[in-house]
Short mmCIF file of C-alpha atoms and ligand atoms in Angstrom, two decimals:
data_model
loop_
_atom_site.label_atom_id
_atom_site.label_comp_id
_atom_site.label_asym_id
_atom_site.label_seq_id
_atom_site.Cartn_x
_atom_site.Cartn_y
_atom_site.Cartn_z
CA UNK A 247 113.82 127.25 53.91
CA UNK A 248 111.24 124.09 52.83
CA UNK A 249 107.63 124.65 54.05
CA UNK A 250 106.59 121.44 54.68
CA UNK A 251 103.40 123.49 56.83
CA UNK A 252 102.43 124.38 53.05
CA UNK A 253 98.69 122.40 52.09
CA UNK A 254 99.00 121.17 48.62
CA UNK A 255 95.64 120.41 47.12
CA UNK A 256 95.82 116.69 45.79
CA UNK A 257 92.40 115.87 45.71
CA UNK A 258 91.53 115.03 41.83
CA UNK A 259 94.76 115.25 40.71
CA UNK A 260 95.50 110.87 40.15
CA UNK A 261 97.28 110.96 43.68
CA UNK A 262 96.39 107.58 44.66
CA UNK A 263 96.81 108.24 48.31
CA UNK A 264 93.22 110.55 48.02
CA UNK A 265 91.83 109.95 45.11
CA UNK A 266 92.13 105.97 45.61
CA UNK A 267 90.82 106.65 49.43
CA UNK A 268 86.78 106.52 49.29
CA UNK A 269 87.14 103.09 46.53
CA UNK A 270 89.21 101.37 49.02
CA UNK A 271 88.15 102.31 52.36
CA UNK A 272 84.18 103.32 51.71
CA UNK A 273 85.08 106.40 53.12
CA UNK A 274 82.91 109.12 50.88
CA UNK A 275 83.05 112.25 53.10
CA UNK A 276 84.35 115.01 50.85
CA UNK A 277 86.51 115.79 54.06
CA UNK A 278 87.96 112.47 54.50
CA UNK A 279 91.88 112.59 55.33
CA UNK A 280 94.13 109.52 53.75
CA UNK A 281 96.65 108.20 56.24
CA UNK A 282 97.16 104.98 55.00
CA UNK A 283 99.69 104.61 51.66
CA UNK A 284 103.46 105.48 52.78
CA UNK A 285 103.91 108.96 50.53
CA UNK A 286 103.92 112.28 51.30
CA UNK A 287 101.99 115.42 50.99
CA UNK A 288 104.81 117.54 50.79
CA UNK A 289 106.47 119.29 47.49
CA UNK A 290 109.60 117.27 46.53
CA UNK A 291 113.19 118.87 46.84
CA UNK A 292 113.28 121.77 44.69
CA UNK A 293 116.21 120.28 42.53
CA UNK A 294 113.79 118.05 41.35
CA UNK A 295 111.04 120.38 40.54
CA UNK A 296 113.60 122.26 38.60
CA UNK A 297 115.20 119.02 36.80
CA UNK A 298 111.62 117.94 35.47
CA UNK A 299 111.10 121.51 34.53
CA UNK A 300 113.72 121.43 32.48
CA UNK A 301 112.64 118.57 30.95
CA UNK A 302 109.05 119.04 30.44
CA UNK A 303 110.67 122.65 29.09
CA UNK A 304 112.62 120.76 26.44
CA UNK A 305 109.50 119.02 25.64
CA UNK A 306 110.83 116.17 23.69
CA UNK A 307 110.05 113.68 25.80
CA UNK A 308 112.11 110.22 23.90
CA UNK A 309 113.64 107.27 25.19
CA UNK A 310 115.95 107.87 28.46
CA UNK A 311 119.91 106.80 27.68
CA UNK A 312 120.96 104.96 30.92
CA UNK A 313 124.77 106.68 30.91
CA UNK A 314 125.35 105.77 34.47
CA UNK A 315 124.99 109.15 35.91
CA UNK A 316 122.00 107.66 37.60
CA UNK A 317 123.79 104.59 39.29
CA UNK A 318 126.54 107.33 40.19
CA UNK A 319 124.39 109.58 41.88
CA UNK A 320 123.11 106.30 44.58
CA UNK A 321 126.67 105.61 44.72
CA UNK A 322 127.68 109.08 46.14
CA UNK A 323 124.03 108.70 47.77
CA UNK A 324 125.31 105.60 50.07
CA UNK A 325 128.54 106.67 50.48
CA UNK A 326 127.77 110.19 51.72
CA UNK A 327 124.90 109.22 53.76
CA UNK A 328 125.45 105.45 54.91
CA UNK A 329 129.43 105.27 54.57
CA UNK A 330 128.39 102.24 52.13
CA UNK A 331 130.54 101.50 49.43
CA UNK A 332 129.17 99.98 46.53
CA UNK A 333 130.66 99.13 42.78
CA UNK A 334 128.01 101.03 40.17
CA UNK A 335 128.54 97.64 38.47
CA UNK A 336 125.94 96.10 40.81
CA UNK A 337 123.35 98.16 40.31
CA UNK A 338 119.96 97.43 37.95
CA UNK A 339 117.13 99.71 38.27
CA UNK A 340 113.65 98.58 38.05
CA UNK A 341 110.37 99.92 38.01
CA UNK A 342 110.06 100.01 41.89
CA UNK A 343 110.93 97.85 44.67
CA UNK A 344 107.91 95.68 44.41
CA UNK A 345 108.77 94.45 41.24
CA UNK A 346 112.03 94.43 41.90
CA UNK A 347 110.81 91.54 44.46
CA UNK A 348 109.04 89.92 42.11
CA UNK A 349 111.94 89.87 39.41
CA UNK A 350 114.01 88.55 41.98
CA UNK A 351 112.00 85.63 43.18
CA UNK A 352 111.54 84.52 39.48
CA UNK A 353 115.58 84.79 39.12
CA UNK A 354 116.16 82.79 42.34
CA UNK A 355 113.48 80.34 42.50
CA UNK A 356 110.19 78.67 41.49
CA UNK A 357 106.80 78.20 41.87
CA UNK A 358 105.49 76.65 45.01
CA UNK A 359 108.99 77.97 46.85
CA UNK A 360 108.58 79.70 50.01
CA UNK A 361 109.61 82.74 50.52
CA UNK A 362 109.89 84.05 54.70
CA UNK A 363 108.57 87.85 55.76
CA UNK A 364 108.56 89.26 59.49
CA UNK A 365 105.46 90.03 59.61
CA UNK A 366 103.41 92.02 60.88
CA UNK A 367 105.24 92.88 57.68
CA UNK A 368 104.43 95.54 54.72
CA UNK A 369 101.89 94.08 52.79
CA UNK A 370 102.89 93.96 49.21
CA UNK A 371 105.63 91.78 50.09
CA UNK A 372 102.66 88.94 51.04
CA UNK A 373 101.01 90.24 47.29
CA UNK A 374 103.58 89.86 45.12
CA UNK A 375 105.07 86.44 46.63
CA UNK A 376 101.61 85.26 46.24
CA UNK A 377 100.90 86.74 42.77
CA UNK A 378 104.34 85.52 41.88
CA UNK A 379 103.02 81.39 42.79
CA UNK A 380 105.29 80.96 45.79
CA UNK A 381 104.13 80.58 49.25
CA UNK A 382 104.34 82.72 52.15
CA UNK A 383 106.49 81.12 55.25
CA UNK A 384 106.19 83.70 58.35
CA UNK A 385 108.37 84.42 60.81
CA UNK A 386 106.86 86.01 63.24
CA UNK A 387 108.08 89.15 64.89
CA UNK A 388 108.54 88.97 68.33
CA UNK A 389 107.11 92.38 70.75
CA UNK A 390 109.40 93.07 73.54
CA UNK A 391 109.45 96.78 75.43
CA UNK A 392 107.44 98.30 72.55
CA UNK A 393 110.42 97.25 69.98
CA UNK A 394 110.19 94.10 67.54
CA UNK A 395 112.46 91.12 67.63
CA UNK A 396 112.93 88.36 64.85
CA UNK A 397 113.08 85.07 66.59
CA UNK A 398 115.73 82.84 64.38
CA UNK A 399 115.24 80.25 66.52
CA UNK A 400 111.41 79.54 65.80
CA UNK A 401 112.32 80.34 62.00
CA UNK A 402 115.38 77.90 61.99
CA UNK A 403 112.83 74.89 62.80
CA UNK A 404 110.27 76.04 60.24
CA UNK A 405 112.64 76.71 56.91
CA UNK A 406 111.67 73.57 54.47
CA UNK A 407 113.70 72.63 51.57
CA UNK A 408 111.16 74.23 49.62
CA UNK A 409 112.46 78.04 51.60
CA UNK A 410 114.54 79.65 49.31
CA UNK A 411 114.13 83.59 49.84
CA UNK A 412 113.78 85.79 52.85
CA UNK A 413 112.48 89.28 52.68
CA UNK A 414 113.43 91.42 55.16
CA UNK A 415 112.25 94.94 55.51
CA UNK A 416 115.31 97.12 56.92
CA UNK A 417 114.01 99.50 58.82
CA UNK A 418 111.22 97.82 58.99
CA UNK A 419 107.40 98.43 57.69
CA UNK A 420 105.42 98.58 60.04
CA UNK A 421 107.00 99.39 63.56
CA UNK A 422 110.07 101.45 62.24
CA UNK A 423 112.33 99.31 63.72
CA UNK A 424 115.85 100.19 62.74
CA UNK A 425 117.54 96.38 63.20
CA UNK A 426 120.98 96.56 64.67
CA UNK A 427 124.13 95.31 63.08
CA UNK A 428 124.32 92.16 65.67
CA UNK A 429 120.38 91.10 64.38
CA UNK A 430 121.53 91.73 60.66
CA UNK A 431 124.74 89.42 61.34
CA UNK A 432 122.62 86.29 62.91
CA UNK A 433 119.85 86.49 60.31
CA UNK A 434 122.93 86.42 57.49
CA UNK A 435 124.19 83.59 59.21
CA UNK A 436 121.43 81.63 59.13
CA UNK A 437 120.35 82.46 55.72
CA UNK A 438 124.23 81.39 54.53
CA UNK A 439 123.66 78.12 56.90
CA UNK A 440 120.35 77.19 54.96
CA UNK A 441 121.33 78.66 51.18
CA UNK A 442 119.28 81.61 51.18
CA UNK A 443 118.85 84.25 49.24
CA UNK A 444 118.41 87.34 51.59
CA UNK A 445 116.52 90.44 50.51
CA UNK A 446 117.01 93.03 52.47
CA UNK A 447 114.91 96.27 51.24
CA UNK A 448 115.97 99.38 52.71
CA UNK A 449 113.33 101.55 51.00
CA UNK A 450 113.12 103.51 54.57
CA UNK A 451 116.58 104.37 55.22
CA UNK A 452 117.19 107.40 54.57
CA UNK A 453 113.90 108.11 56.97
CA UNK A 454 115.47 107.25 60.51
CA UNK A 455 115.22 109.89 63.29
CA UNK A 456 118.01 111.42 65.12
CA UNK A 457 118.83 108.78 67.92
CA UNK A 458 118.63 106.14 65.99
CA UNK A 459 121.12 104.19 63.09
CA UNK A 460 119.96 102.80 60.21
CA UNK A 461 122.84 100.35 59.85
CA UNK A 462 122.85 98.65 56.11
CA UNK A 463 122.74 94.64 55.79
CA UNK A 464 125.53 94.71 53.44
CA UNK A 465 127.61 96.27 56.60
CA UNK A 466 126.62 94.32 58.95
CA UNK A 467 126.91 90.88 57.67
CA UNK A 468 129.75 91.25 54.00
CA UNK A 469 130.14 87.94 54.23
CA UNK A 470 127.11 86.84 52.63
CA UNK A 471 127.37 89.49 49.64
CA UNK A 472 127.15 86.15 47.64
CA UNK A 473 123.73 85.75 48.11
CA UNK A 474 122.26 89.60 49.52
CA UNK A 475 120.41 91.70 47.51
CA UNK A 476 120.03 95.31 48.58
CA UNK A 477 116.76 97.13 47.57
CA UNK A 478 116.70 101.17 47.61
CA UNK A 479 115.11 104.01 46.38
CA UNK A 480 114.95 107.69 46.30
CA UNK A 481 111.47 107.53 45.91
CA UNK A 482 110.14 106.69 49.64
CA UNK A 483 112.69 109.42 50.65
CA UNK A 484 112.05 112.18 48.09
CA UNK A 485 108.36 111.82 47.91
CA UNK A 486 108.83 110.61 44.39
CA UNK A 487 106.96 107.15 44.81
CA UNK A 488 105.05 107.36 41.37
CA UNK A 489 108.28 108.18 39.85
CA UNK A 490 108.25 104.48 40.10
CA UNK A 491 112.43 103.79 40.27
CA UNK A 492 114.28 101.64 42.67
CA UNK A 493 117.78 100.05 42.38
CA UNK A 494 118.37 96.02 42.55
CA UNK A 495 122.26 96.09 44.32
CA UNK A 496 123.98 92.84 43.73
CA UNK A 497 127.37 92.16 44.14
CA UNK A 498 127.46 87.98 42.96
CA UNK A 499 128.00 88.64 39.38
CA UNK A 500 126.09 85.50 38.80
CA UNK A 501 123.38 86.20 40.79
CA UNK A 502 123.20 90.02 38.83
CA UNK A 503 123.14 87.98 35.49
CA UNK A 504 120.10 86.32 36.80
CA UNK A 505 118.36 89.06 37.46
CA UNK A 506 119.23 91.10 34.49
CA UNK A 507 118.14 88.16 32.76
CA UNK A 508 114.42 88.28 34.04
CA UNK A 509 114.63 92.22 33.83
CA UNK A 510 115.12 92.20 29.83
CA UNK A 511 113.12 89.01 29.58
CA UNK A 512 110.00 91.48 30.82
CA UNK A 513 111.31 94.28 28.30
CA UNK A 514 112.52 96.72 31.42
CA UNK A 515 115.68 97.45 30.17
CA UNK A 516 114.44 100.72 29.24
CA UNK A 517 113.98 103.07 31.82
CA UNK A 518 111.24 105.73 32.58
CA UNK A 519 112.93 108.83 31.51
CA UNK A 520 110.82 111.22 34.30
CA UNK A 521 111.26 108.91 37.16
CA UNK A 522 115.52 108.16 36.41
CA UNK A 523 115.54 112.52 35.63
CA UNK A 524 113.35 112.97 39.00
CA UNK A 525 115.58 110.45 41.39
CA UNK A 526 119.02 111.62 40.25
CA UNK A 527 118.26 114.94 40.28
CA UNK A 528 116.83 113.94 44.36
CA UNK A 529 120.52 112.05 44.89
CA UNK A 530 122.65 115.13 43.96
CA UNK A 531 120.25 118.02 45.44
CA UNK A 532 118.09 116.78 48.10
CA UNK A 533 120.16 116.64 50.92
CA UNK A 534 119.21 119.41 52.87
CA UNK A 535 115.77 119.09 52.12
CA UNK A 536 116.12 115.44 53.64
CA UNK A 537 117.86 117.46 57.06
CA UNK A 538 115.26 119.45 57.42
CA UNK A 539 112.19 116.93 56.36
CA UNK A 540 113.63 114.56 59.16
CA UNK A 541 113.13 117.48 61.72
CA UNK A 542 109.56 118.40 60.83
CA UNK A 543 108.87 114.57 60.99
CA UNK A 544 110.48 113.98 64.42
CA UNK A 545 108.11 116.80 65.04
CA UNK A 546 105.00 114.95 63.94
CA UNK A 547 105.83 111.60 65.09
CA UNK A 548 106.12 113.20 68.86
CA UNK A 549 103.10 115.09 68.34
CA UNK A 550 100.85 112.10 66.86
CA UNK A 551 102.55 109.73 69.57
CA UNK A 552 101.23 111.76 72.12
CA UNK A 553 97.85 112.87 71.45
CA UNK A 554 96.58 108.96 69.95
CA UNK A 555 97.49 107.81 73.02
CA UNK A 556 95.45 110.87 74.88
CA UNK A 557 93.25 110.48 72.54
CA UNK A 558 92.37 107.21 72.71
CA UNK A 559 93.33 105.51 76.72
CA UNK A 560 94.85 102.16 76.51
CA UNK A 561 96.14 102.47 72.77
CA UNK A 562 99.87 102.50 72.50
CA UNK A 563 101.54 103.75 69.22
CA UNK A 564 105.03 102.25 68.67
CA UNK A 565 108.24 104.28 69.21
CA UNK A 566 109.25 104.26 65.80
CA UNK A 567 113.14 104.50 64.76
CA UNK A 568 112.40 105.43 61.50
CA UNK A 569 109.56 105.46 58.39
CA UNK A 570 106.92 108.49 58.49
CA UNK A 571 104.38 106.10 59.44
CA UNK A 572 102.74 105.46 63.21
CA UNK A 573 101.88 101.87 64.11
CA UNK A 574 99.58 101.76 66.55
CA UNK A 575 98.04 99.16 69.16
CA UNK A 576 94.74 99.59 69.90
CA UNK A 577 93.95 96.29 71.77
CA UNK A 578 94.42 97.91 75.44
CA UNK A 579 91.60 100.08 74.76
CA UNK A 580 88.79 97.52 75.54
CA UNK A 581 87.24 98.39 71.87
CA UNK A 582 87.06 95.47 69.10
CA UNK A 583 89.50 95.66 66.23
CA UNK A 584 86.54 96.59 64.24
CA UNK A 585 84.97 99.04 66.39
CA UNK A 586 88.16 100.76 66.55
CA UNK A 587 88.50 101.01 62.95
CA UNK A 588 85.05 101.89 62.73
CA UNK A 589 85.94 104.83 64.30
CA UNK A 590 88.36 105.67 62.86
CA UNK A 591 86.73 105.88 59.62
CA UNK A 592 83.49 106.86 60.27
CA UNK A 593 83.26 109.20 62.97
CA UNK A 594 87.20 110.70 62.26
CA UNK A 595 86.66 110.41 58.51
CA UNK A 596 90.27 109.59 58.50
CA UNK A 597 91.67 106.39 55.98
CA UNK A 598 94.24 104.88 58.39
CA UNK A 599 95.88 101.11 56.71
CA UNK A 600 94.26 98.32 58.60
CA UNK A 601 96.74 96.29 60.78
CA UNK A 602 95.26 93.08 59.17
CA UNK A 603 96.88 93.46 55.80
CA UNK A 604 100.34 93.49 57.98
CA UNK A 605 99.54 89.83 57.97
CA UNK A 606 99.50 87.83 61.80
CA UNK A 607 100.30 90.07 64.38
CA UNK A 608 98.84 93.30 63.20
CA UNK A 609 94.96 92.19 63.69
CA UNK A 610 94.53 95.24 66.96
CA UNK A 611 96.65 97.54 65.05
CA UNK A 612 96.52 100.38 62.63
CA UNK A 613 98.90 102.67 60.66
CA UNK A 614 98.79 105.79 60.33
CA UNK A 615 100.74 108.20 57.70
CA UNK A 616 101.87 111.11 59.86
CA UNK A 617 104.22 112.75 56.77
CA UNK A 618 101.23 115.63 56.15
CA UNK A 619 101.14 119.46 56.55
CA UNK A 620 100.79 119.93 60.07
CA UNK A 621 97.63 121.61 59.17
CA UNK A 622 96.01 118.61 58.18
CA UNK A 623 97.91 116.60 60.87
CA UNK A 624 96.56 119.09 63.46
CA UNK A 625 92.97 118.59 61.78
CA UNK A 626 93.26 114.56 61.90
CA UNK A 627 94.18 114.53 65.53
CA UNK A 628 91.33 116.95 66.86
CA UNK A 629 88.72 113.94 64.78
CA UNK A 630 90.51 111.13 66.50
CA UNK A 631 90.16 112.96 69.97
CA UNK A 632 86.42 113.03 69.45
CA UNK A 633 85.93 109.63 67.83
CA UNK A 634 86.98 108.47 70.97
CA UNK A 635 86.13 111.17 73.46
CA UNK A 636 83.84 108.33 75.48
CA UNK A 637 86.59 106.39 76.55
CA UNK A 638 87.73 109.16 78.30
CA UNK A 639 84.92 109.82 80.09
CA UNK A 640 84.98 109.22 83.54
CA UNK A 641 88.42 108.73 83.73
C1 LIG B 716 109.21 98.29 52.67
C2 LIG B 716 108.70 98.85 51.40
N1 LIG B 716 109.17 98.39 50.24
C3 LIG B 716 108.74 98.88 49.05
C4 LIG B 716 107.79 99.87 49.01
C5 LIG B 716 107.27 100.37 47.70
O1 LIG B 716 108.25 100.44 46.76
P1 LIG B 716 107.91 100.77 45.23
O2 LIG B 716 106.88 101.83 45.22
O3 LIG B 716 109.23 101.23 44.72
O4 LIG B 716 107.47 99.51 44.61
C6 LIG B 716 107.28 100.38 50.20
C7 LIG B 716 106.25 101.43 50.17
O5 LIG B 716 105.64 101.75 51.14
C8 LIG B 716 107.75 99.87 51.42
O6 LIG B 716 107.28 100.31 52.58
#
C-alpha cells in the first residue's frame, strides 16, 4: 500500500540530510550515503501530500488562522494512540522542539542556571542550553545488558541550587530506550523533591517497535503536571521535520503563561501556514501509514543489527525500543574511535553522526539513520562489510 522500497532522489533538492553531508562530514564522493540527521527518505503519508496540494493549488499562500483544528488533531493524536488525555488548552506550538527548549529555559530560568541531560544524550539539547547561557549538568546514563539506566542517585548529589531544568529525552536519543513508567515516576519525584522543571520530549514516540511501550511522562508520574512540560511532534513521525512544528503541552496555567509570554515576546505567535497544514493533515490521515512504516523499520533495524555486527566483529549495535536510528558500540572491535570513523567515512563513503557530539559516554560510538529505502540500506551495508572486511580475516 506505501512503498517505502521507493528511492527518492534528494540530492540538490535543500534536503539538509544530503545536501548538508560533504560540508559537515568532508565526505565529497558523489556516492556518499547520509546516515546521520534523524529524518527520513521516505514520501510522507499521502494525506499530507494531498493537503499541501491543495494548498499550493489554492496558491494564496497568507497568514495561517490558528482555529484550533490543529491542537484538536494532537488531541485525538494522544488519545487514539497513547490513551493520553490532554485539555487543547495546554497546548502552544512552536517552531520545533528545539526552540521549544530554548523558549522554555528562558520562561523558567536564567543565565548561568543548569540545566541536567542523560547523556550520551541528543545533541542539540547540549547546543541550545549552551547557546541559551545556561550550563550543562550531566547525568550520566548508566549501560546495563545493552539497555540504559539513569542513575538518580549520582544526580541527587550533583543538583546545585543553581539546577533548575531537566531535559529528558523519552524514548530516548540515542539508544532508543523506551523508559518505563516506574523510571518516569522516580525521576518526577526527585525533580518535585528539588523544584524542577521537568522536560520530557517525546519527539520519538510514536516510533517504538512492536514489543515495546512507549509509556508518556505525564502517565506515569500526574502528580508533577505542575511543573512537566511535554514536547511532541508530528514531524519526527511523519517525516515532516522541515515542516518545522512541535507542540509545548503544559497543564500549570502559570507555567503556560510563561511560556506564551516568551513565545510572543520572539514574535511566534504566528504560525507557519505549510508546516500547521502538513502536521494536521499527518494527525487525522497518517495512521496507517505509521502501521505499516513501523513494520518496514522493525525490518531494517533487524537487518542493520545484524549485518554491523557481522560486519564489523566486536561492535555491538544497541537493541533499540524505538527511534529509526542504530547506536552502535564500536569499542570491542580493537579499532580507535577515529579509525573506526575513518572508515566509516572514507572507505564506506557513508555520513554516520559521531558518538562524540552525544556528549560523555558516546566517544566509541556511532549512529546510524537506518529509516532509508532498503535499496540504499542494502547498498550502505555491503560498504560497511568491506570497510571492515580485515577484521574478519582470520577469524
Ligand atoms: C529528541 C529530539 N528532540 C527534538 C528533535 C528535533 O526537533 P525539531 O526539529 O522539532 O526542533 C530531535 C530530532 O532528531 C530529537 O531527536
Amino acid at each position: 500500500m506505501f512503498d517505502f522500497d521507493r528511492v527518492i532522489q534528494r540530492r540538490g533538492t535543500h534536503a539538509s540530510k544530503w545536501d548538508n553531508m560533504a560540508k559537515l562530514s568532508g565526505i565529497t564522493a558523489p556516492d556518499a550515503i547520509p546516515m546521520w540527521v534523524a529524518d527520513m527518505d521516505f514520501a510522507a503519508p499521502p494525506g499530507v501530500t494531498a493537503a499541501l496540494t491543495a494548498e499550493v493549488q489554492r496558491a494564496t499562500h497568507g497568514y495561517y488562522a490558528y482555529t484550533g483544528s490543529w491542537a484538536a488533531a494532537l488531541v485525538d493524536w494522544m488519545a487514539r494512540r497513547h490513551n493520553l488525555k490532554i485539555d487543547p488548552a495546554w497546548v502552544s506550538p512552536t517552531p520545533g522542539i528545539v526552540s521549544g527548549l530554548g523558549l522554555i529555559m528562558q520562561a523558567v530560568s536564567a543565565p548561568g542556571d543548569e540545566v541536567v541531560v542523560f547523556p550520551p544524550a541528543y545533541h542539540a539539547f547540549r547546543r541550545i542550553i549552551v547557546n541559551n547561557e545556561r550550563r550543562i549538568l550531566d547525568a550520566q546514563l548508566v549501560e546495563r545488558q545493552g539497555r540504559y539506566f539513569m542513575d538518580l542517585d549520582a544526580l541527587r548529589t550533583s543538583l546545585t541550587p543553581r539546577t533548575k531544568v531537566v531535559f529528558l529525552c523519552s524514548p530516548h536519543n540515542p539508544g532508543g530506550t523506551c523508559w518505563s513508567a516506574d523510571e518516569l515516576r522516580a525521576l518526577a519525584q526527585l525533580c518535585a523533591e528539588r523544584d524542577l522543571i521537568l522536560v520530557s520530549d517525546e519527539i520519538h514516540c510514536d516510533l517504538v517497535f512492536a514489543g515495546a511501550k512507549h509509556v508518556p511522562t505525564m502517565t506515569a508520574a500526574p502528580e508533577i503536571m505542575d511543573r512537566l512540560i511535554t514536547c511532541v511532534a508530528a514531524t519526527k513521525t511523519f517525516n515532516l521535520a522541515g515542516a518545522h512544528v512541535g507542540a509545548c503541552i503544559v497543564s500549570n496555567p502559570d507555567l503556560k503563561k510563561r511560556l506564551d509570554a516568551r513565545i510572543m515576546a520572539s514574535g511566534l505567535g504566528s504560525y507557519n501556514a505549510f508546516g500547521m497544514i502538513a502536521t494536521e493533515a499527518a494527525w487525522r490521515t497518517g495512521e496507517t501509514w505509521l502501521d505499516a512504516l513501523l513494520e518496514y523499520l522493525t525490518a531494517s533495524r533487524d537487518l542493520f543489527d545484524r549485518r554491523i555486527e557481522a560486519a564489523a566483529p566486536g561492535a555491538r549495535s544497541m537493541r533499540i525500543d524505538g527511534t529509526y536510528m542504530a547506536w552502535v558500540d564500536f569499542s570491542g572491535t580493537g579499532l580507535a574511535p577515529d579509525a573506526v570513523t575513518a572508515r566509516v567515512a572514507q572507505r564506506a563513503r557513508i555520513y554516520a553522526s559521531p558518538g562524540p557530539q552525544f556528549g560523555p559516554g558516546g566517544e566509541a560510538w556511532l549512529r546510524f539513520n537506518f529509516a532509508t529505502p532498503r535499496p540504499i540500506l542494502e547498498e550502505a551495508l555491503g560498504r560497511l562489510d568491506e570497510a571492515f572486511m580485515d577484521l574478519r580475516a582470520g577469524k
